[in-house]
Every structure is written in structure tokens, then in C-alpha cells.
PDB file of C-alpha atoms and ligand atoms in Angstrom:
ATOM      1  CA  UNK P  71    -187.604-137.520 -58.473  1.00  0.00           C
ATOM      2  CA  UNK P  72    -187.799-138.498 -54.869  1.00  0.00           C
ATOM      3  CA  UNK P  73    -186.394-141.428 -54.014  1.00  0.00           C
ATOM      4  CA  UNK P  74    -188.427-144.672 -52.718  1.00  0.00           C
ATOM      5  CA  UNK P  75    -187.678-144.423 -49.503  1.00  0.00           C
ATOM      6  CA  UNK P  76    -189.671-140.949 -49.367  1.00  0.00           C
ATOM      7  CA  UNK P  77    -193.093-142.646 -50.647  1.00  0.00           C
ATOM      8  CA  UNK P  78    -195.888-143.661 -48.445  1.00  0.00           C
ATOM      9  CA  UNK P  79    -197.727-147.056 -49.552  1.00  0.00           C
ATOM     10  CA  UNK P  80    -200.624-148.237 -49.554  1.00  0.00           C
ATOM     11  CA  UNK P  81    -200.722-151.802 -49.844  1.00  0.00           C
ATOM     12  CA  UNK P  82    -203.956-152.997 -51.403  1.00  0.00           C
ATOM     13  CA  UNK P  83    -204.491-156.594 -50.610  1.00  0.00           C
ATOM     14  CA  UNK P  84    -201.912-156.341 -47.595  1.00  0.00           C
ATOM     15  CA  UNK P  85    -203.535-159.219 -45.222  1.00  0.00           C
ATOM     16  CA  UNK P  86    -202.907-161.655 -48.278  1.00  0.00           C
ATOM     17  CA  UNK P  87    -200.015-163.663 -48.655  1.00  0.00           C
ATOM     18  CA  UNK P  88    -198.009-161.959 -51.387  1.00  0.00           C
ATOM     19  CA  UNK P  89    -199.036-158.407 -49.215  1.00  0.00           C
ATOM     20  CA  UNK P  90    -198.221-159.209 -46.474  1.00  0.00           C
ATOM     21  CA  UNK P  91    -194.281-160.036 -47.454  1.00  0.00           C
ATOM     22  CA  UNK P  92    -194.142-156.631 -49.505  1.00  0.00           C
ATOM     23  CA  UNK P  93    -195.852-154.759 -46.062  1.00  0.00           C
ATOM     24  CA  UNK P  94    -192.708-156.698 -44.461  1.00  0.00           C
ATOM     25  CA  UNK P  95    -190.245-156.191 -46.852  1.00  0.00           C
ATOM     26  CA  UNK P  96    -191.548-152.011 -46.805  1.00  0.00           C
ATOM     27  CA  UNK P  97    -190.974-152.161 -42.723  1.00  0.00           C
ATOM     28  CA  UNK P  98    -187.877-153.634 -43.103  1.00  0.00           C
ATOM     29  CA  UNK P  99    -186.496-150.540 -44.578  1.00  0.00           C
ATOM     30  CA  UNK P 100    -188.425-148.081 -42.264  1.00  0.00           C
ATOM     31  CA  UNK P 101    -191.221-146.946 -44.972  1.00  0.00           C
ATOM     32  CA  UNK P 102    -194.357-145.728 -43.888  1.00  0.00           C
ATOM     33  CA  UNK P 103    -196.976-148.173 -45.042  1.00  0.00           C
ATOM     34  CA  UNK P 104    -201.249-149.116 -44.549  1.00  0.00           C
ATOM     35  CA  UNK P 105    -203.110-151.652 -45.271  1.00  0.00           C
ATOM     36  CA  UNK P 106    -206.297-151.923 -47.343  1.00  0.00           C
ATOM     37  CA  UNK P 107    -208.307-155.415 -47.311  1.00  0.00           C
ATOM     38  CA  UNK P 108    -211.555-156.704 -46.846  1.00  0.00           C
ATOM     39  CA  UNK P 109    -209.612-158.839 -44.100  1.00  0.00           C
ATOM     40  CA  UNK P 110    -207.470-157.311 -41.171  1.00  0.00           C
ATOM     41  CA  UNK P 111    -204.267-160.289 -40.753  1.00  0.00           C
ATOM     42  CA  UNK P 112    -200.782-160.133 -39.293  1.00  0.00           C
ATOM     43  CA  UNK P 113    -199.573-156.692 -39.201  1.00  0.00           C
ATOM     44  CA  UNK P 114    -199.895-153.588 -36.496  1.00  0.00           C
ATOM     45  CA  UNK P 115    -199.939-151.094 -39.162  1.00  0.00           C
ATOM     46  CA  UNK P 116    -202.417-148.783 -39.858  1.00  0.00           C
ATOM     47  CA  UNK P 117    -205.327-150.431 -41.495  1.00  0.00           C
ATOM     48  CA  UNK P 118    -208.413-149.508 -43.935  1.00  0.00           C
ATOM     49  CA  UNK P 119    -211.676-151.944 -44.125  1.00  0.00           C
ATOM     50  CA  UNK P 120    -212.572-151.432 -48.112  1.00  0.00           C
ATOM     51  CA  UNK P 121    -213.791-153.333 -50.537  1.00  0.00           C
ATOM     52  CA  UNK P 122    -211.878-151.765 -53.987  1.00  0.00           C
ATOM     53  CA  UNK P 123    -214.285-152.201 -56.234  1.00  0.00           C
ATOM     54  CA  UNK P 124    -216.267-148.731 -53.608  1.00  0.00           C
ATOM     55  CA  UNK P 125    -213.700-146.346 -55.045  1.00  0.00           C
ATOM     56  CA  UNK P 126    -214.906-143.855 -52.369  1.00  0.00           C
ATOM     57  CA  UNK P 127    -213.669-146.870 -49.600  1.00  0.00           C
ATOM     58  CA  UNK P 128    -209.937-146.691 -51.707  1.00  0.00           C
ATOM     59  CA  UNK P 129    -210.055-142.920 -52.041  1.00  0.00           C
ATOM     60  CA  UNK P 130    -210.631-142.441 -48.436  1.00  0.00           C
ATOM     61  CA  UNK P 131    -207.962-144.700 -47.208  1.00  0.00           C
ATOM     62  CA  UNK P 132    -205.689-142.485 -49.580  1.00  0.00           C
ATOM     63  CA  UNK P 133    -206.225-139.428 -48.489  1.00  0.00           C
ATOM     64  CA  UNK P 134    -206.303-140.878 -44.529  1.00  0.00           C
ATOM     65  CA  UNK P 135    -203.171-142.773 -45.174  1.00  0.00           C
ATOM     66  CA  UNK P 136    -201.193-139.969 -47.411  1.00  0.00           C
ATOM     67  CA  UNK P 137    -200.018-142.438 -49.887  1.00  0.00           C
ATOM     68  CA  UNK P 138    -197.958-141.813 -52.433  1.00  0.00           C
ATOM     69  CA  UNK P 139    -197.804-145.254 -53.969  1.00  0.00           C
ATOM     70  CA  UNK P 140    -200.186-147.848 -54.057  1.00  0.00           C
ATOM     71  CA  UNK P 141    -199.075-151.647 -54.443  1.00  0.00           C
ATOM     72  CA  UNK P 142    -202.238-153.081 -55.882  1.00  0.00           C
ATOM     73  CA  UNK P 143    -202.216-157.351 -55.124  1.00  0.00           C
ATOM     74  CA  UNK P 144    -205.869-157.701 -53.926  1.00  0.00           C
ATOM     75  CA  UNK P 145    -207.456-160.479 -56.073  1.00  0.00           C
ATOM     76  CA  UNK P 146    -210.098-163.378 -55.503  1.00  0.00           C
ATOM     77  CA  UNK P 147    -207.617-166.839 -55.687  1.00  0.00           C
ATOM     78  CA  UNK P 148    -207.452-168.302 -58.925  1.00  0.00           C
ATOM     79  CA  UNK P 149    -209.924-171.499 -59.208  1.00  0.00           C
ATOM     80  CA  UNK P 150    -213.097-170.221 -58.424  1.00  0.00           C
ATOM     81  CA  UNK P 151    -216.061-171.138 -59.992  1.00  0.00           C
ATOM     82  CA  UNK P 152    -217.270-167.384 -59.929  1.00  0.00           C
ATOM     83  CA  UNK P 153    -216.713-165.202 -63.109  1.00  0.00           C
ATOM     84  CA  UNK P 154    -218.751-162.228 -61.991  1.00  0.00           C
ATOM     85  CA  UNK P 155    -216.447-162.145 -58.627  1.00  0.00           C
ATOM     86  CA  UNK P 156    -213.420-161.350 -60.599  1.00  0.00           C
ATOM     87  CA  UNK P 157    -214.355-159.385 -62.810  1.00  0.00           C
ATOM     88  CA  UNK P 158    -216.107-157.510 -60.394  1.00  0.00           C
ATOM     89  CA  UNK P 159    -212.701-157.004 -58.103  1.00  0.00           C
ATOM     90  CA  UNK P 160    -209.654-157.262 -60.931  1.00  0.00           C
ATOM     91  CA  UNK P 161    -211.624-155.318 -63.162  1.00  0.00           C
ATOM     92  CA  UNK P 162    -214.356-152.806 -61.544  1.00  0.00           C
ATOM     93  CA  UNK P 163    -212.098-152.851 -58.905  1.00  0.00           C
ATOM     94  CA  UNK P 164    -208.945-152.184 -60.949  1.00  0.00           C
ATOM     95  CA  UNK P 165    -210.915-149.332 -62.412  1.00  0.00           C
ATOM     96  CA  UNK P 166    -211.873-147.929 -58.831  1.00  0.00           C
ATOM     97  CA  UNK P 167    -207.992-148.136 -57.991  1.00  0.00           C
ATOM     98  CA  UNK P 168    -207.085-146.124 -60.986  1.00  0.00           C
ATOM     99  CA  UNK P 169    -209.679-143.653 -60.937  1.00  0.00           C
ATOM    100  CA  UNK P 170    -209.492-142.937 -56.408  1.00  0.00           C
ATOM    101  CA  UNK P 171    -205.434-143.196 -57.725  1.00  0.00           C
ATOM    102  CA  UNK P 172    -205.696-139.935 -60.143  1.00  0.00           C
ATOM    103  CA  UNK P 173    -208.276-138.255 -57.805  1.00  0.00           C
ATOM    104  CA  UNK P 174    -206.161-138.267 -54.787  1.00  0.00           C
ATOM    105  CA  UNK P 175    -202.754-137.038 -56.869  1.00  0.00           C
ATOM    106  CA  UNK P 176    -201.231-140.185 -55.663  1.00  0.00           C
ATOM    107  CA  UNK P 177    -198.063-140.693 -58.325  1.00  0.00           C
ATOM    108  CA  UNK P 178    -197.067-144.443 -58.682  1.00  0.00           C
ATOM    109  CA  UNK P 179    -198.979-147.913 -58.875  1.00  0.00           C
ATOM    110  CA  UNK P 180    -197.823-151.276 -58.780  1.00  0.00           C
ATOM    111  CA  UNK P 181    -199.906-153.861 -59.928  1.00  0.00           C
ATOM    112  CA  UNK P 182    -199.651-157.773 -59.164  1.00  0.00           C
ATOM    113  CA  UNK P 183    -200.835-159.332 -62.354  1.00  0.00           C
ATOM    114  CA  UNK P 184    -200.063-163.013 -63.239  1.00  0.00           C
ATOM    115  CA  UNK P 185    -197.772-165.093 -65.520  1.00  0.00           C
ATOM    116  CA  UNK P 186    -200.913-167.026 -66.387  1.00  0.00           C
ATOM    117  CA  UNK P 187    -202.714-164.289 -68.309  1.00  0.00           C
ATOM    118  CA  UNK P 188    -200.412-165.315 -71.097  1.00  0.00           C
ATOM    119  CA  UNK P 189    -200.826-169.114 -71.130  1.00  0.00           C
ATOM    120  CA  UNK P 190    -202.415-170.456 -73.912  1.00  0.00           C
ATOM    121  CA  UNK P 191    -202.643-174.143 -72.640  1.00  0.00           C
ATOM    122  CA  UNK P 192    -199.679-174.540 -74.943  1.00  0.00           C
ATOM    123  CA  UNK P 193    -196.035-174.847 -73.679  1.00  0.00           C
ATOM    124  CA  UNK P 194    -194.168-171.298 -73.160  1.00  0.00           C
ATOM    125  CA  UNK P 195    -190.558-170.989 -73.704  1.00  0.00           C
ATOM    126  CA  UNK P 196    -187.760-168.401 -72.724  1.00  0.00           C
ATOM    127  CA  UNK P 197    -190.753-165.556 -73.006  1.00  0.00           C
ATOM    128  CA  UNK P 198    -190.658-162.463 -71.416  1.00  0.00           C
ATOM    129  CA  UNK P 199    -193.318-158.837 -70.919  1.00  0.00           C
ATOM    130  CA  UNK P 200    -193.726-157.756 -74.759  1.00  0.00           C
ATOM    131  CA  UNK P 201    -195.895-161.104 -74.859  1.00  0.00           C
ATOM    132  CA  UNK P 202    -199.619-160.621 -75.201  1.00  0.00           C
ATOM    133  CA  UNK P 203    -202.638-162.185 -73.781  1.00  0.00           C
ATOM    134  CA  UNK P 204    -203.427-164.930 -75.525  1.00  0.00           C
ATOM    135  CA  UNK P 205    -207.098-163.966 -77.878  1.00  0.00           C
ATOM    136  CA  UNK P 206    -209.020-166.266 -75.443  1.00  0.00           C
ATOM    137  CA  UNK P 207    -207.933-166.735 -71.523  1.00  0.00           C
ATOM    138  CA  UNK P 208    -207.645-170.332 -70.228  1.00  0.00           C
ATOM    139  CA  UNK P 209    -210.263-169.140 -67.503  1.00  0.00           C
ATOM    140  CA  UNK P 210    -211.884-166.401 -65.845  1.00  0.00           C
ATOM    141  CA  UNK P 211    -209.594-165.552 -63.476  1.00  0.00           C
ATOM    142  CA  UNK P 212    -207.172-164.783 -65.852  1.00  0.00           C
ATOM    143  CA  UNK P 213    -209.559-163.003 -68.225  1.00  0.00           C
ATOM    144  CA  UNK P 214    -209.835-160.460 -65.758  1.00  0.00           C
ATOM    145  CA  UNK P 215    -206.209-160.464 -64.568  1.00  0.00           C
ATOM    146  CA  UNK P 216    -205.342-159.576 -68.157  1.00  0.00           C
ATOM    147  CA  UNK P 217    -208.482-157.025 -68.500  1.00  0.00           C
ATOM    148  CA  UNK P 218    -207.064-155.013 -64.908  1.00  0.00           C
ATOM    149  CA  UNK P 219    -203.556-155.269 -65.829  1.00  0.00           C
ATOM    150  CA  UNK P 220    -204.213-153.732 -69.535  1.00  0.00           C
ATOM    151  CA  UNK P 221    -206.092-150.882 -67.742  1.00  0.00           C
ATOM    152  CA  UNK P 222    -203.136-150.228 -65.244  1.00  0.00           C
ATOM    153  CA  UNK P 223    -200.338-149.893 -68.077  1.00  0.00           C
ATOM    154  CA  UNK P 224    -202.743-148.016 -70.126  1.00  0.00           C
ATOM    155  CA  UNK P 225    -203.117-145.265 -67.385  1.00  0.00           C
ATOM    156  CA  UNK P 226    -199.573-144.909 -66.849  1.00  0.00           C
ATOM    157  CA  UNK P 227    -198.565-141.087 -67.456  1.00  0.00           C
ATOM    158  CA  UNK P 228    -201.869-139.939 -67.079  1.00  0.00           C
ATOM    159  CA  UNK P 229    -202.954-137.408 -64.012  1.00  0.00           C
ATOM    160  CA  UNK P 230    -199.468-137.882 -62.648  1.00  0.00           C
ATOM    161  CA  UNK P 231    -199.859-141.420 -62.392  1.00  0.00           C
ATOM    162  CA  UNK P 232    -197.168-143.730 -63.177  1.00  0.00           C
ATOM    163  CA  UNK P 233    -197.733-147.229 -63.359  1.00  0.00           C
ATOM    164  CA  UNK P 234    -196.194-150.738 -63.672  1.00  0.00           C
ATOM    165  CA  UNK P 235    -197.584-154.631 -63.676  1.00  0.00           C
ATOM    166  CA  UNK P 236    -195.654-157.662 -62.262  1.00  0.00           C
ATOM    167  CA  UNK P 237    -196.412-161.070 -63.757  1.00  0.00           C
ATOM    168  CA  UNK P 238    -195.748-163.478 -60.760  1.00  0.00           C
ATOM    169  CA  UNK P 239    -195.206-166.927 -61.981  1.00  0.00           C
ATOM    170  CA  UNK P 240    -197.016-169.336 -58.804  1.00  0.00           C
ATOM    171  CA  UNK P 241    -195.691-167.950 -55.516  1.00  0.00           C
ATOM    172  CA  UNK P 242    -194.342-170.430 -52.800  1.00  0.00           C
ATOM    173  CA  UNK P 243    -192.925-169.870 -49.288  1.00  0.00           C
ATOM    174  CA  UNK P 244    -194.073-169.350 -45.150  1.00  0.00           C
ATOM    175  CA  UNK P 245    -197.580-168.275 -45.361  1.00  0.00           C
ATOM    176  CA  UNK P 246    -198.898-169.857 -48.209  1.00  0.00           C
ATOM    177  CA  UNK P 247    -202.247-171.084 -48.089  1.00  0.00           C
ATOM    178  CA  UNK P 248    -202.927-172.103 -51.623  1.00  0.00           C
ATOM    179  CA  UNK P 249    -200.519-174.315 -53.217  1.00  0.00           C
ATOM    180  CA  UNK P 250    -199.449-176.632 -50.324  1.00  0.00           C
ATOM    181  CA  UNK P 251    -202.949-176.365 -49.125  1.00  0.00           C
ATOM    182  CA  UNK P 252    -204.094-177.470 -52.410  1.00  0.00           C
ATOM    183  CA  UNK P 253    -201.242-179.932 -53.046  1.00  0.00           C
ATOM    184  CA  UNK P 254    -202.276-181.601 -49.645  1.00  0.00           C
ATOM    185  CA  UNK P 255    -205.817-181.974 -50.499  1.00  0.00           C
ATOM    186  CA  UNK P 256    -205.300-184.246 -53.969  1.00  0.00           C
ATOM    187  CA  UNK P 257    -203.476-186.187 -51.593  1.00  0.00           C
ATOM    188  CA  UNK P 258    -205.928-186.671 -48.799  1.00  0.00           C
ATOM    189  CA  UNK P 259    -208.548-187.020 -51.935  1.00  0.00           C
ATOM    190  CA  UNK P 260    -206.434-189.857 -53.268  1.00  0.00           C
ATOM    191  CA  UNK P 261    -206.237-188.318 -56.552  1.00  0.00           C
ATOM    192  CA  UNK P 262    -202.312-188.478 -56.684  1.00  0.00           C
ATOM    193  CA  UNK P 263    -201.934-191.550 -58.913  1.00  0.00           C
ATOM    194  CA  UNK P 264    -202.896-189.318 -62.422  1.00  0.00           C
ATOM    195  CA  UNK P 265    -200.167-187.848 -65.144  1.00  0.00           C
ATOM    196  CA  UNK P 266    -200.860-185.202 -67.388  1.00  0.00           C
ATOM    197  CA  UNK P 267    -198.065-185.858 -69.890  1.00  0.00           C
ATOM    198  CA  UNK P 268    -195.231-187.536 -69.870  1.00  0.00           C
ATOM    199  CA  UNK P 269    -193.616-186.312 -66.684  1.00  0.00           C
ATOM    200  CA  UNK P 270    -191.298-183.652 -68.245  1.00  0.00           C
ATOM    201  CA  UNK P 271    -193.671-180.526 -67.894  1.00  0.00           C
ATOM    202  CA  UNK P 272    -191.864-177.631 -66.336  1.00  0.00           C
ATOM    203  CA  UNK P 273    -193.531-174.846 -64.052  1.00  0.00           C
ATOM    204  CA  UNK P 274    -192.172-171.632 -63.072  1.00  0.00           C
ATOM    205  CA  UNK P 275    -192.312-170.916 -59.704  1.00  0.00           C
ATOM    206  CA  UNK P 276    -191.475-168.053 -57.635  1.00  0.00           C
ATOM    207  CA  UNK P 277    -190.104-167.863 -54.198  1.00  0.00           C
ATOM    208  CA  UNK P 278    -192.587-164.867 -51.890  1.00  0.00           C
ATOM    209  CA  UNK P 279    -189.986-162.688 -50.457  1.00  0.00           C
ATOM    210  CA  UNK P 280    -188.315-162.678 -54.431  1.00  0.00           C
ATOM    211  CA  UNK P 281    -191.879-161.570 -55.726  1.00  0.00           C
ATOM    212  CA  UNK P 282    -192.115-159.120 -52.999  1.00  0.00           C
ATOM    213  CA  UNK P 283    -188.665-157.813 -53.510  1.00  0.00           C
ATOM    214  CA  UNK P 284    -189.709-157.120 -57.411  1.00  0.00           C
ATOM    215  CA  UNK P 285    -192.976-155.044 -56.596  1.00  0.00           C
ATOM    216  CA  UNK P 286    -190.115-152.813 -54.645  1.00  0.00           C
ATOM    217  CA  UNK P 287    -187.674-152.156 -57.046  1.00  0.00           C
ATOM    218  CA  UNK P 288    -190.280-151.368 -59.337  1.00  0.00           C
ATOM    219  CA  UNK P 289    -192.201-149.009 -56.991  1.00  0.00           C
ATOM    220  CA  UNK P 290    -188.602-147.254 -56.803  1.00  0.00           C
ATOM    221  CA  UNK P 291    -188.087-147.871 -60.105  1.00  0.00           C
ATOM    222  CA  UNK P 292    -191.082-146.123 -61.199  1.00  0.00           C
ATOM    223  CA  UNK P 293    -190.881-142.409 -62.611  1.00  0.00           C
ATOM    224  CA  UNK P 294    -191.215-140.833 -65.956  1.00  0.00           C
ATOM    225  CA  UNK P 295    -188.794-141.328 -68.250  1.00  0.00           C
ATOM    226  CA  UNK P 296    -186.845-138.798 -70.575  1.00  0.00           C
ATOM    227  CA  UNK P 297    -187.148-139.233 -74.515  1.00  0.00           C
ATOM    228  CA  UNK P 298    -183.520-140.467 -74.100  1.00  0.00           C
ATOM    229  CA  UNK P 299    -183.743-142.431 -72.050  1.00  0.00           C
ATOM    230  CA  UNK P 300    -187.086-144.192 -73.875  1.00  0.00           C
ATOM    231  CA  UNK P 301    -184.735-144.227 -76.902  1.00  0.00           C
ATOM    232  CA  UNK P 302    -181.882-146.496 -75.216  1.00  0.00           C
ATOM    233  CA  UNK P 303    -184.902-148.762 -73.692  1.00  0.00           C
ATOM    234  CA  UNK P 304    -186.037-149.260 -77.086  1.00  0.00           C
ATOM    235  CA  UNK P 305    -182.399-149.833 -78.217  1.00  0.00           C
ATOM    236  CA  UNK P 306    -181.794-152.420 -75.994  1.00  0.00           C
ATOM    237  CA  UNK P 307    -184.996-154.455 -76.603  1.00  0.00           C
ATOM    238  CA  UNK P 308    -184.044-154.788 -80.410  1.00  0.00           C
ATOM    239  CA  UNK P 309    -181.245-157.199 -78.922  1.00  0.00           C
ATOM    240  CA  UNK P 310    -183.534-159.083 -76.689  1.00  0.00           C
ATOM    241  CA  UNK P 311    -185.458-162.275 -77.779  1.00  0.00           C
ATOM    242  CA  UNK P 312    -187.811-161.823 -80.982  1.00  0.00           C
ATOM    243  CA  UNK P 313    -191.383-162.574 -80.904  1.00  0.00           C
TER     244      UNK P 313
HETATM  245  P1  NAD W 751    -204.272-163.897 -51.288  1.00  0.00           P
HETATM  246  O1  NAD W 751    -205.642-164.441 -51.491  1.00  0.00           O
HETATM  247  O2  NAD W 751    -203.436-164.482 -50.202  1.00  0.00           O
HETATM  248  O3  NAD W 751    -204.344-162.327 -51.030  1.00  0.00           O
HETATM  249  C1  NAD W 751    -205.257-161.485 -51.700  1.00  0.00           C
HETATM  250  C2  NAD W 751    -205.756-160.452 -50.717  1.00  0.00           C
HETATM  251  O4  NAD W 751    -206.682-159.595 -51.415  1.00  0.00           O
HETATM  252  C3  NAD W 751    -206.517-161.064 -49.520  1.00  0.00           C
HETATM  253  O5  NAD W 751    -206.019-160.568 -48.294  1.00  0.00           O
HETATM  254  C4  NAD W 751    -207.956-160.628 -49.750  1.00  0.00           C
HETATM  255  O6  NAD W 751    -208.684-160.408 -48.551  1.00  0.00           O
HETATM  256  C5  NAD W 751    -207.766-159.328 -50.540  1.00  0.00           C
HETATM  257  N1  NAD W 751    -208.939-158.978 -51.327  1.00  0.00           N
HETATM  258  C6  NAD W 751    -209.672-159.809 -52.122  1.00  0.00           C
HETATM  259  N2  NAD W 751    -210.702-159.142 -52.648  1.00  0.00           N
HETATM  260  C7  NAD W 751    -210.622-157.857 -52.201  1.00  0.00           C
HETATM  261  C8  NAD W 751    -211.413-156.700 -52.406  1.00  0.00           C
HETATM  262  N3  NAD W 751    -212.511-156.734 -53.164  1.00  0.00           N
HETATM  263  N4  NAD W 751    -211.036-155.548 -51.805  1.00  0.00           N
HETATM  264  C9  NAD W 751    -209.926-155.513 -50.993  1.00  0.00           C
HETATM  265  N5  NAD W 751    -209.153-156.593 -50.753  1.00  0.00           N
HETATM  266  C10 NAD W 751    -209.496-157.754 -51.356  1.00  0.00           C
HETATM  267  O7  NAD W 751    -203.540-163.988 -52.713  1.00  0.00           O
HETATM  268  P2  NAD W 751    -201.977-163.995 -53.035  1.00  0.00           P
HETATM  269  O8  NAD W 751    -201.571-165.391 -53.298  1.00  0.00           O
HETATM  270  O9  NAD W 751    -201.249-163.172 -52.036  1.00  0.00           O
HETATM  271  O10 NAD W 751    -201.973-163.230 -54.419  1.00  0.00           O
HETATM  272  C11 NAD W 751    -201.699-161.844 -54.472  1.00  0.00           C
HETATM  273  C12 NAD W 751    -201.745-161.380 -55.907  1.00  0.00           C
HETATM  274  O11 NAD W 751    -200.798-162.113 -56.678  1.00  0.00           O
HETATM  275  C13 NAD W 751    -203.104-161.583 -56.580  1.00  0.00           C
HETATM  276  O12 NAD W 751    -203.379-160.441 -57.355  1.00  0.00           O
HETATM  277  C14 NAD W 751    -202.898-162.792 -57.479  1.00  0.00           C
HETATM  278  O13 NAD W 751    -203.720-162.713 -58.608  1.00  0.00           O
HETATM  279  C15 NAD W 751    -201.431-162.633 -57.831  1.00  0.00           C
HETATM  280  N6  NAD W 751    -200.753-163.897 -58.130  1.00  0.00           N
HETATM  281  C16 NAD W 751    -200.727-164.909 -57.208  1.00  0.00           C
HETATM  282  C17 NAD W 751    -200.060-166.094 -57.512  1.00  0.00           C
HETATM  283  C18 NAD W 751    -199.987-167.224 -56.511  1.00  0.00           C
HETATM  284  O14 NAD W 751    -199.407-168.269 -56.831  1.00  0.00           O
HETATM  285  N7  NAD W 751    -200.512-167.075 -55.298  1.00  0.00           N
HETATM  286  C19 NAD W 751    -199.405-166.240 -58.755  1.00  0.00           C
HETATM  287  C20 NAD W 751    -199.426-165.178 -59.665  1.00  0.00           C
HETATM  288  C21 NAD W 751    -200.104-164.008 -59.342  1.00  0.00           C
END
């Protein structure tokens, strides 16, 4: 299997602030990597203007770009009021991902999904990837999160495509224009003097260049597996935590 350093990416979602750190973290190590956004930010790499729910837009930026593995983080921000817009993007354009992904032969794809498409509203402890969706999502946003990153694992193997999702917890760190954004607005809205609970609630939080570390090793981790080597997976999961 050729070794990560030999792929060409495609970073889907690459002017964002998550992209952006994995296009960095990619150039740090000399890899040959695009962009494709709606937006053109930051980097002097090349760049495709696509919207991935066209699947003709993502298919032609593979084929121009010669990827070989696509790192899929486009998404509309969580807390929209707008339904239709993710599903539309996470889902349709998910689908358009997958689909330009097998047509162009490309062979790996990392998705960014989100811790939150397995909250519940109810406290989660010491969980890890075997846990499901919750039956309903706590919103939209994470309906279709869920809905993209089934569809991603479920393609995995198929047309020489391999695949893989990541489950983020909230990102932090330079570049961030959510959190302390948001953060500084409840302040400037003087809404900081409410508690939900009784001050004890924990959050798990994830430093950027960490996340964008992660959706390397598993684009390098990524490659089929032998039945032996599925069988000593399995074996070790019997020993991890029970759910
Ligand atoms: P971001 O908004 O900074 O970046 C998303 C990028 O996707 C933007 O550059 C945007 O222009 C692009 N994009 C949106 N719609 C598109 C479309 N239709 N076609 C092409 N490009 C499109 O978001 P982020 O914080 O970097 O998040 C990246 C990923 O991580 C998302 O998938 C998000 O769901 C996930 N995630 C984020 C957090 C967080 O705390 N920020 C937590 C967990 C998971």
C-alpha cells in the first residue's frame, strides 16, 4: 500500500478553520494538496470554486487536482436555523462526495463528522466510536452530520474506496471564529449571569492542530485490511469498554 506521503489531497472545506490546519499540517510534510470551498481563504495552493452538493464541480476538481485522498470537513456551522441547508450540503453533498469519489478512482476519504451526533441531551461518559446516533438528533445539524457520516462508513470498500469518519468534540485554537466569537457575543448581550445546572457540567474540547493531526493519521492509516488482521481488531475491542 503506498504510503501517505505518496497521496495527493483534496481538502474539501479547506478555507474553513478545521481545513485550513489539516492543508497546513499536509504542507508541513511536503504533500501535494488543493483546496475545494465555496470560499477562497489563507492558503497559495491550488484552489477549486465548488459547491459539493454539484458532484460534477467535486469530480472536476478531482480529476484537475489528481487526488488520491479527499479530507471531507465542508459543513454549514452548527446553530443555524436552516434544516434544508444541511441537509442539502452534509447529506446531498456527502452523497456527491462519495459518488465524484468512486467515479474518479480516487482510494481514501476522510470525513469530519461530530461528537454531537451522539448526544442525547443526556450526560455521556467514558464513550467511544461503537456508540450510535441517538433515535432522534438534538437538532438538525446533527441529523445530517449523522445521516453523511453513516453514508461515508457505509461506502467504505466499495469502488476502491476506503473510508473513515472523525468525531471532533468542539474545536478551539488561532483561527477560530465560532466559539470565542460566540462566547464574546453572550457577553456583549449581557446574557452571562444564567446557569444551566449546577456548575459541574463537563465539555470535551479539542485543541485544532490535535483534530487536524487525527484526520492525518487516519488518511495514512487508511487501507484495506486483511481477514487477520480484522480478526485481532475484533479481539481487541472485546476488552474495551461494554456498551
Ligand atoms: P468552518 O465553517 O470554519 O469551515 C467549513 C468550510 O466548509 C468553510 O470554509 C465553508 O466555506 C465550507 N463549505 C460550506 N459549505 C460548503 C459547500 N456546500 N461546498 C463547499 N464548501 C463548503 O467550520 P469548522 O469549524 O472548520 O468545521 C469543520 C468541520 O468540523 C465541519 O464538518 C464541522 O461539522 C466539524 N466540526 C466542527 C466543530 C467545531 O467546534 N468547530 C466540532 C465538531 C465537528
Amino acid at each position: 500500500m503506498a504510503a501517505s506521503s505518496r497521496d495527493v489531497y483534496l481538502v474539501i472545506g479547506g478555507s474553513g478553520f478545521l481545513g485550513r490546519h489539516i492543508v497546513d499540517a499536509l504542507l508541513a510534510r511536503n504533500d501535494a494538496v488543493s483546496v475545494f470551498d465555496i470560499v477562497q481563504r489563507h492558503h497559495d495552493v491550488p484552489f477549486y470554486s465548488g459547491d459539493i452538493s454539484e458532484e460534477g464541480q467535486v469530480s472536476d476538481a478531482l480529476r484537475k487536482s489528481g487526488a488520491t485522498c479527499i479530507i471531507h470537513t465542508a459543513s454549514p456551522p452548527h446553530g443555524m436555523d436552516d434544516p434544508a441547508l444541511y441537509w442539502k450540503v452534509n447529506v446531498d453533498g456527502t452523497k456527491a462526495v462519495i459518488a465524484a469519489a468512486v467515479a474518479t478512482g480516487v482510494s481514501k476519504l476522510v470525513y469530519t463528522s461530530s461528537a454531537g451526533v451522539v448526544f442525547n441531551g443526556e450526560s455521556l461518559i467514558n464513550v467511544d466510536e461503537r456508540l450510535p446516533p441517538p433515535p432522534k438528533a438534538m437538532d438538525a445539524y446533527n441529523e445530517s452530520k449523522a445521516k453523511a457520516e453513516e453514508m461515508v462508513l457505509e461506502a467504505n470498500g466499495k469502488g476502491g474506496l476506503y473510508t473513515v469518519a472523525l468525531r471532533p468534540a468542539g474545536l478551539f485554537g488561532p483561527g477560530d471564529r465560532q466559539l470565542i466569537a460566540g462566547l464574546y457575543e453572550v457577553y456583549q448581550n449581557g446574557q452571562t449571569h444564567y446557569q444551566i445546572g449546577d456548575n459541574t457540567n463537563l465539555f470535551d474540547w479539542t485543541y485544532i492542530e490535535n483534530a487536524a493531526y487525527a484526520h492525518l493519521l487516519a488518511a495514512d492509516r487508511l487501507r484495506p485490511l486483511s481477514p487477520e488482521e480484522v480478526a485481532e481488531l475484533k479481539e481487541q475491542l472485546q476488552y474495551a469498554l461494554p456498551y
